[in-house]
Each structure stands twice: as structure tokens, then as C-alpha cells.
Amino acid sequence: MEFRYPAAVAEKNARALNYLTKGLKNIEAGKEIFNKILDELGNAIDGYPYWHPILTAPPHQDGVPSLSDIEAYGGIDHTKQFVKGFVTCPYSEETAINLVSKVDKIKGLHAYRLHGSLYHETAYPVVVKALDIELEADGTIRSRDALAWCVQDLVKNARNAQVAETWWNIRSCILGEPHGSRSSLLVNQYTGGHMRKILEALNNSGMYGPIKESSLEMFSEKKRKTISETLIRAAIKSHNNTDNKFEFELRGEVCTAEIRDTWNDGDELSIRVMIGDFDLCATGFYYPKKDLLEPGFSPTGKRALAEKFL
């Protein structure tokens, strides 16, 4: 489904509001607190991009952490994320006090306890905020800051990289969640478009190594379904009903297929078709009695190869 910013904002804010207030005795008071949080932290989101200060400011081990992996955020519970930071509602007052103390020692972050209830009457809500984030008029992170943080994150591990990841492989890591093809609730289309150009320029420079393609999300859902159905139906047609694993040729490519009777009763066949070493892979299920085909997960592989089967 196409990403629509206003609809996504309304949905995420409504879900966060319900989550943080449905267990309260005084829901209206909780809604008032929640609205103040929106004013301070921006819209509710599902996940941060890897370059976000909430993830990069605290000390952490190599790799990309989630909030629960970061020692400074130890004890967070019943947490909702927003553009500038997050709200967490542990049941222990000691945990809340320790969280505020640890976060306030980190440059660029600030934490404080809320005066009022969220999530549950017996919880001790804490707000954690990235101080250096400024928002555009549309509620997304200021472009120049987002681009600078993104570039810093992209280049930091270049020396140790083995492959270059395409935009379609890692756009959720760059845009945050939820997102569309080049924007999210954290960055607008202008910012996301430049992030994509920067990534593609770095990939084309060769600094990461060979480009790895796997996601085919540049195609519409209908086209991805067509790719899977074309490969799977060809496999079914080429199957001799004796070999579970076999090869066949389609549009100049050698395909390896594996067909398995899922329940050993002839009602459902599990099918996987692969070209090369995961250069293109499609999975699905076939129901012989109904001549019904259901593609499984979205196909993965290289774009140029996938286009042959549209």
C-alpha cells in the first residue's frame, strides 16, 4: 500500500494514545499528558533509523542496537517511540530514577519523570529526549541534521564492509518506521531523496565492495506477485512427479525448483524456485485439486534478473 504521511501520522498517534491511556482510571488526564508529549517529542513512530541520536548518543557495542540493547536505557518497559525520543513506563520507581540519572549523563540526551500517570496507575513514566533534534514545519527532522547524521552512520563502517547494500535493502534502516519508498514519519521526501542519492553514490564508488541486491520492493506488489507466479507455475509444469528437486529452463535462465508435499496428502505443495546462488528466489504454495496458486513471501534477488519474468 502506498505510504501516505497524514494517514500514517493519525494512525500511529491514535495507537500510541490508546496504548498509553487505556489502562488509566482517568483517561482524559492521560490524554492531556499525551498531547503535551506530542508537542514536545513529535509524532509517534514504530522505529528509529540507525543514525538517530537516541540510538547513537549512548555508549553501546558494535552493531545497531535496539532501545532494549542499550545499557543506559536498562529497565525500560511499556515504551512508545516518537520522532524526538520515547516515553517508557516501568513499574519500579527505582528503575525510573536510575534511568533518568543514567540518561542525563549522556551528552545530547535529557530524561525526566512525568508528573502524572501513563499506561497504568502504578507505573512511573519517564520521557527520554534527544536535545539536538529540530523539526521541519511538517513534523519531520530538519533536513541538514538528518543528512549529516545519516552520512556519518553510513561511512563509519566502510573499512570493514564486505558488500554494498542497496537502497531497497536497507531503506527502513535509513528512513525509520513506518516508511514509504523515500520518506517516513521522521524524514520527508526531500531528505529521503537525498539520502538515497548519497547511498547510491557511496555504493557506486566501490568503498563497500560489490553491490548486494536482495529486495525487490522497487516493483509494485502486483509485479512482485507476477514474478513469483511465473516462476512457480513454470516449476509445476516442468515437474515430473517423481523428483522433489529438479532443474528447468525458463527465458534463458536455469532454474532450480524444489517441490514438497506439505502434509503428505496431495492437497498442498510447497514450492521454491531459485536461480543461481539466490540471484532470484520465489516461494509459494500450490493446491492441485483447485488449481490454486498462492505466492509466499515476496520474491528476492537481482532487479535485472527479476525483470525477465514480468
Short mmCIF file of C-alpha atoms in Angstrom, two decimals:
data_model
loop_
_atom_site.label_atom_id
_atom_site.label_comp_id
_atom_site.label_asym_id
_atom_site.label_seq_id
_atom_site.Cartn_x
_atom_site.Cartn_y
_atom_site.Cartn_z
CA MET A 1 0.00 0.00 0.00
CA GLU A 2 1.26 3.49 -0.83
CA PHE A 3 2.70 5.40 2.13
CA ARG A 4 0.54 8.40 2.99
CA TYR A 5 2.06 10.69 5.59
CA PRO A 6 -1.13 12.23 7.08
CA ALA A 7 -2.83 8.85 7.40
CA ALA A 8 0.27 7.28 8.95
CA VAL A 9 0.58 10.14 11.46
CA ALA A 10 -3.05 9.81 12.50
CA GLU A 11 -2.83 6.02 12.84
CA LYS A 12 0.41 5.94 14.86
CA ASN A 13 -0.64 8.75 17.18
CA ALA A 14 -4.01 7.10 17.80
CA ARG A 15 -2.38 3.74 18.55
CA ALA A 16 0.16 5.32 20.92
CA LEU A 17 -2.58 7.29 22.69
CA ASN A 18 -4.68 4.18 23.19
CA TYR A 19 -1.70 2.15 24.42
CA LEU A 20 -0.61 4.75 26.97
CA THR A 21 -4.06 5.65 28.32
CA LYS A 22 -6.40 2.65 28.06
CA GLY A 23 -5.26 1.26 31.45
CA LEU A 24 -5.75 4.51 33.37
CA LYS A 25 -8.56 5.37 35.75
CA ASN A 26 -8.62 8.93 34.45
CA ILE A 27 -8.26 8.56 30.71
CA GLU A 28 -8.91 12.24 29.99
CA ALA A 29 -5.99 13.27 32.23
CA GLY A 30 -3.83 10.76 30.39
CA LYS A 31 -4.87 12.20 27.04
CA GLU A 32 -3.85 15.67 28.20
CA ILE A 33 -0.40 14.38 29.17
CA PHE A 34 -0.11 12.53 25.87
CA ASN A 35 -0.90 15.66 23.86
CA LYS A 36 1.86 17.53 25.69
CA ILE A 37 4.24 14.72 24.79
CA LEU A 38 3.27 15.06 21.13
CA ASP A 39 4.02 18.77 21.30
CA GLU A 40 7.43 18.05 22.81
CA LEU A 41 8.55 14.89 21.01
CA GLY A 42 6.69 14.96 17.72
CA ASN A 43 4.61 12.20 16.19
CA ALA A 44 4.59 8.59 17.33
CA ILE A 45 6.65 6.15 15.24
CA ASP A 46 7.41 2.42 15.09
CA GLY A 47 11.20 2.54 14.90
CA TYR A 48 14.23 4.82 14.64
CA PRO A 49 16.65 4.98 11.72
CA TYR A 50 20.11 3.71 12.62
CA TRP A 51 21.57 7.23 12.64
CA HIS A 52 19.07 8.68 15.15
CA PRO A 53 20.72 10.29 18.23
CA ILE A 54 18.52 8.21 20.53
CA LEU A 55 20.46 5.18 19.24
CA THR A 56 23.86 6.70 18.53
CA ALA A 57 24.39 9.01 21.53
CA PRO A 58 24.53 6.35 24.29
CA PRO A 59 27.62 4.10 24.53
CA HIS A 60 26.90 0.69 23.01
CA GLN A 61 28.63 -2.29 21.47
CA ASP A 62 29.34 -2.54 17.76
CA GLY A 63 26.33 -3.13 15.60
CA VAL A 64 22.98 -1.43 15.54
CA PRO A 65 21.18 -1.67 18.87
CA SER A 66 17.54 -1.58 19.72
CA LEU A 67 16.46 0.51 22.70
CA SER A 68 16.46 -2.56 24.95
CA ASP A 69 20.06 -3.39 23.97
CA ILE A 70 21.44 -0.08 25.24
CA GLU A 71 22.70 -0.25 28.80
CA ALA A 72 21.76 3.35 29.57
CA TYR A 73 18.12 2.50 28.87
CA GLY A 74 18.11 -0.51 31.17
CA GLY A 75 14.73 -1.22 32.71
CA ILE A 76 12.57 0.45 30.07
CA ASP A 77 9.13 -1.11 29.88
CA HIS A 78 5.86 -0.35 28.09
CA THR A 79 7.62 2.04 25.72
CA LYS A 80 6.33 4.19 22.88
CA GLN A 81 8.68 5.93 20.45
CA PHE A 82 8.30 9.40 18.97
CA VAL A 83 10.32 11.45 16.47
CA LYS A 84 12.48 13.16 19.12
CA GLY A 85 12.55 10.49 21.80
CA PHE A 86 10.48 7.99 23.72
CA VAL A 87 8.23 7.50 26.72
CA THR A 88 8.67 4.44 28.91
CA CYS A 89 6.60 3.31 31.87
CA PRO A 90 8.45 0.93 34.24
CA TYR A 91 6.60 -0.31 37.32
CA SER A 92 9.60 0.32 39.59
CA GLU A 93 10.27 3.82 40.88
CA GLU A 94 13.90 2.88 41.45
CA THR A 95 14.19 1.87 37.79
CA ALA A 96 12.71 5.20 36.72
CA ILE A 97 15.13 7.14 38.95
CA ASN A 98 18.13 5.17 37.65
CA LEU A 99 17.05 5.66 34.05
CA VAL A 100 16.83 9.43 34.45
CA SER A 101 20.21 9.50 36.19
CA LYS A 102 21.99 7.47 33.51
CA VAL A 103 20.47 9.28 30.54
CA ASP A 104 21.21 12.74 31.90
CA LYS A 105 24.92 11.88 31.93
CA ILE A 106 24.90 11.36 28.15
CA LYS A 107 25.70 14.38 26.01
CA GLY A 108 22.80 15.33 23.77
CA LEU A 109 20.13 13.47 25.74
CA HIS A 110 17.80 14.51 28.55
CA ALA A 111 15.40 12.46 30.67
CA TYR A 112 12.81 13.38 33.27
CA ARG A 113 9.93 11.79 35.14
CA LEU A 114 6.42 12.76 34.23
CA HIS A 115 4.09 14.25 36.83
CA GLY A 116 1.04 12.17 36.08
CA SER A 117 0.11 8.67 35.01
CA LEU A 118 0.55 6.86 31.73
CA TYR A 119 -0.02 3.23 30.81
CA HIS A 120 -1.05 2.25 34.37
CA GLU A 121 -1.64 3.99 37.68
CA THR A 122 1.23 2.08 39.30
CA ALA A 123 3.78 2.85 36.55
CA TYR A 124 6.44 5.57 36.75
CA PRO A 125 6.58 7.17 33.28
CA VAL A 126 9.85 8.68 32.04
CA VAL A 127 10.49 10.84 28.97
CA VAL A 128 13.82 10.47 27.14
CA LYS A 129 14.57 13.16 24.58
CA ALA A 130 17.32 13.91 22.04
CA LEU A 131 18.14 17.58 22.59
CA ASP A 132 19.72 18.35 19.21
CA ILE A 133 16.73 17.42 17.06
CA GLU A 134 14.83 20.26 15.41
CA LEU A 135 11.73 19.62 13.34
CA GLU A 136 10.65 20.96 9.97
CA ALA A 137 7.21 22.52 9.64
CA ASP A 138 5.88 19.13 8.50
CA GLY A 139 6.97 17.43 11.73
CA THR A 140 9.98 15.58 10.28
CA ILE A 141 13.61 16.03 11.37
CA ARG A 142 15.39 19.07 9.93
CA SER A 143 16.96 18.04 6.63
CA ARG A 144 20.53 19.24 7.16
CA ASP A 145 20.78 17.45 10.51
CA ALA A 146 19.22 14.20 9.30
CA LEU A 147 21.52 14.13 6.25
CA ALA A 148 24.64 14.79 8.34
CA TRP A 149 23.77 12.08 10.88
CA CYS A 150 22.90 9.65 8.10
CA VAL A 151 26.19 10.19 6.24
CA GLN A 152 28.20 9.79 9.46
CA ASP A 153 26.50 6.47 10.09
CA LEU A 154 26.89 5.24 6.50
CA VAL A 155 30.63 5.82 6.32
CA LYS A 156 31.70 4.73 9.82
CA ASN A 157 31.92 1.03 8.97
CA ALA A 158 33.03 1.31 5.35
CA ARG A 159 36.53 -0.07 6.04
CA ASN A 160 35.08 -3.34 7.35
CA ALA A 161 32.23 -3.72 4.86
CA GLN A 162 32.13 -6.73 2.54
CA VAL A 163 29.21 -5.72 0.33
CA ALA A 164 27.27 -2.59 -0.56
CA GLU A 165 23.59 -2.70 0.41
CA THR A 166 21.10 -1.15 -1.99
CA TRP A 167 18.52 1.44 -1.00
CA TRP A 168 15.76 -1.13 -1.24
CA ASN A 169 17.60 -3.50 1.09
CA ILE A 170 18.19 -1.02 3.91
CA ARG A 171 15.79 1.89 3.45
CA SER A 172 13.98 1.06 6.70
CA CYS A 173 17.35 1.40 8.48
CA ILE A 174 17.82 4.84 6.90
CA LEU A 175 14.26 6.20 6.97
CA GLY A 176 12.91 4.61 10.16
CA GLU A 177 9.47 3.04 10.51
CA PRO A 178 6.88 3.38 9.12
CA HIS A 179 8.17 4.49 5.73
CA GLY A 180 7.39 4.71 2.06
CA SER A 181 9.73 4.50 -0.92
CA ARG A 182 11.72 7.60 0.10
CA SER A 183 10.06 9.19 3.14
CA SER A 184 8.82 8.33 6.60
CA LEU A 185 7.39 9.95 9.71
CA LEU A 186 10.95 11.05 10.54
CA VAL A 187 12.22 12.36 7.19
CA ASN A 188 10.32 13.97 4.33
CA GLN A 189 10.66 13.22 0.63
CA TYR A 190 13.28 15.91 0.07
CA THR A 191 15.50 14.49 2.80
CA GLY A 192 14.85 10.87 1.92
CA GLY A 193 15.55 11.52 -1.75
CA HIS A 194 18.95 12.99 -0.93
CA MET A 195 19.72 10.10 1.43
CA ARG A 196 19.09 7.70 -1.42
CA LYS A 197 21.34 9.67 -3.78
CA ILE A 198 24.11 9.72 -1.17
CA LEU A 199 23.87 5.97 -0.57
CA GLU A 200 23.91 5.21 -4.29
CA ALA A 201 26.93 7.48 -4.82
CA LEU A 202 28.80 5.72 -1.99
CA ASN A 203 27.84 2.31 -3.39
CA ASN A 204 28.97 3.26 -6.90
CA SER A 205 32.32 4.46 -5.54
CA GLY A 206 33.16 0.89 -4.57
CA MET A 207 34.08 1.75 -0.99
CA TYR A 208 31.84 -1.00 0.43
CA GLY A 209 32.65 -3.69 -2.14
CA PRO A 210 30.30 -5.33 -4.64
CA ILE A 211 26.66 -4.27 -4.55
CA LYS A 212 24.33 -6.81 -2.95
CA GLU A 213 20.80 -6.88 -4.30
CA SER A 214 18.07 -8.77 -2.49
CA SER A 215 14.95 -6.67 -2.00
CA LEU A 216 12.63 -6.26 -5.00
CA GLU A 217 10.45 -3.64 -3.37
CA MET A 218 11.17 -1.24 -6.21
CA PHE A 219 8.48 -3.24 -8.02
CA SER A 220 4.81 -2.88 -7.17
CA GLU A 221 3.10 -5.64 -5.19
CA LYS A 222 1.33 -6.73 -8.38
CA LYS A 223 4.62 -7.07 -10.26
CA ARG A 224 6.28 -8.98 -7.41
CA LYS A 225 3.33 -11.37 -7.42
CA THR A 226 3.67 -11.81 -11.19
CA ILE A 227 7.36 -12.69 -10.83
CA SER A 228 6.60 -15.35 -8.21
CA GLU A 229 3.66 -16.82 -10.12
CA THR A 230 5.62 -17.01 -13.38
CA LEU A 231 8.45 -18.97 -11.77
CA ILE A 232 6.23 -21.23 -9.66
CA ARG A 233 3.83 -22.14 -12.47
CA ALA A 234 6.78 -22.96 -14.72
CA ALA A 235 8.12 -25.25 -11.99
CA ILE A 236 4.77 -27.00 -11.65
CA LYS A 237 4.58 -27.51 -15.40
CA SER A 238 8.12 -28.93 -15.52
CA HIS A 239 7.65 -31.27 -12.52
CA ASN A 240 7.76 -34.98 -13.40
CA ASN A 241 6.04 -36.00 -10.13
CA THR A 242 9.00 -38.17 -9.10
CA ASP A 243 11.92 -35.85 -8.27
CA ASN A 244 11.37 -33.38 -5.46
CA LYS A 245 14.33 -31.29 -6.62
CA PHE A 246 14.95 -30.66 -10.32
CA GLU A 247 16.11 -28.10 -12.89
CA PHE A 248 14.29 -26.49 -15.79
CA GLU A 249 14.98 -23.64 -18.18
CA LEU A 250 12.86 -20.51 -18.43
CA ARG A 251 13.57 -17.44 -20.53
CA GLY A 252 17.22 -18.32 -20.91
CA GLU A 253 17.83 -18.99 -17.21
CA VAL A 254 18.45 -22.32 -15.48
CA CYS A 255 16.06 -22.60 -12.54
CA THR A 256 16.34 -25.00 -9.62
CA ALA A 257 13.00 -25.99 -8.15
CA GLU A 258 12.06 -27.89 -5.03
CA ILE A 259 8.51 -29.18 -4.63
CA ARG A 260 7.37 -30.84 -1.42
CA ASP A 261 4.01 -32.31 -0.43
CA THR A 262 3.43 -30.23 2.69
CA TRP A 263 1.16 -32.66 4.56
CA ASN A 264 1.81 -35.82 2.51
CA ASP A 265 -1.81 -35.92 1.39
CA GLY A 266 -1.60 -34.29 -2.05
CA ASP A 267 -3.67 -31.27 -1.02
CA GLU A 268 -0.87 -28.70 -0.72
CA LEU A 269 2.52 -28.44 -2.42
CA SER A 270 5.27 -26.19 -1.01
CA ILE A 271 7.38 -24.79 -3.82
CA ARG A 272 10.66 -22.91 -4.01
CA VAL A 273 12.32 -21.79 -7.23
CA MET A 274 15.85 -20.40 -7.28
CA ILE A 275 18.17 -19.06 -9.95
CA GLY A 276 21.89 -19.05 -9.20
CA ASP A 277 23.09 -18.50 -5.65
CA PHE A 278 19.97 -16.62 -4.52
CA ASP A 279 20.19 -14.36 -7.59
CA LEU A 280 16.42 -14.77 -7.70
CA CYS A 281 14.21 -16.74 -5.34
CA ALA A 282 10.44 -17.24 -5.19
CA THR A 283 8.32 -19.39 -2.89
CA GLY A 284 4.67 -20.32 -2.70
CA PHE A 285 2.01 -22.98 -2.33
CA TYR A 286 0.01 -24.84 -4.96
CA TYR A 287 -3.30 -26.62 -4.37
CA PRO A 288 -3.70 -29.19 -7.19
CA LYS A 289 -7.36 -30.00 -6.62
CA LYS A 290 -8.34 -26.36 -7.05
CA ASP A 291 -5.51 -25.40 -9.42
CA LEU A 292 -4.89 -22.55 -6.96
CA LEU A 293 -1.52 -20.85 -6.59
CA GLU A 294 -0.59 -18.69 -3.58
CA PRO A 295 2.80 -16.93 -3.69
CA GLY A 296 4.64 -16.96 -0.35
CA PHE A 297 6.98 -14.23 0.81
CA SER A 298 7.87 -11.54 -1.71
CA PRO A 299 10.49 -12.74 -4.22
CA THR A 300 14.07 -11.67 -3.58
CA GLY A 301 17.05 -11.22 -5.85
CA LYS A 302 18.54 -9.01 -8.52
CA ARG A 303 16.38 -6.48 -10.28
CA ALA A 304 17.67 -7.06 -13.82
CA LEU A 305 17.08 -10.80 -13.49
CA ALA A 306 13.63 -10.38 -11.98
CA GLU A 307 12.55 -8.15 -14.87
CA LYS A 308 12.86 -11.12 -17.21
CA PHE A 309 9.84 -12.71 -15.57
CA LEU A 310 7.41 -9.81 -15.77
#
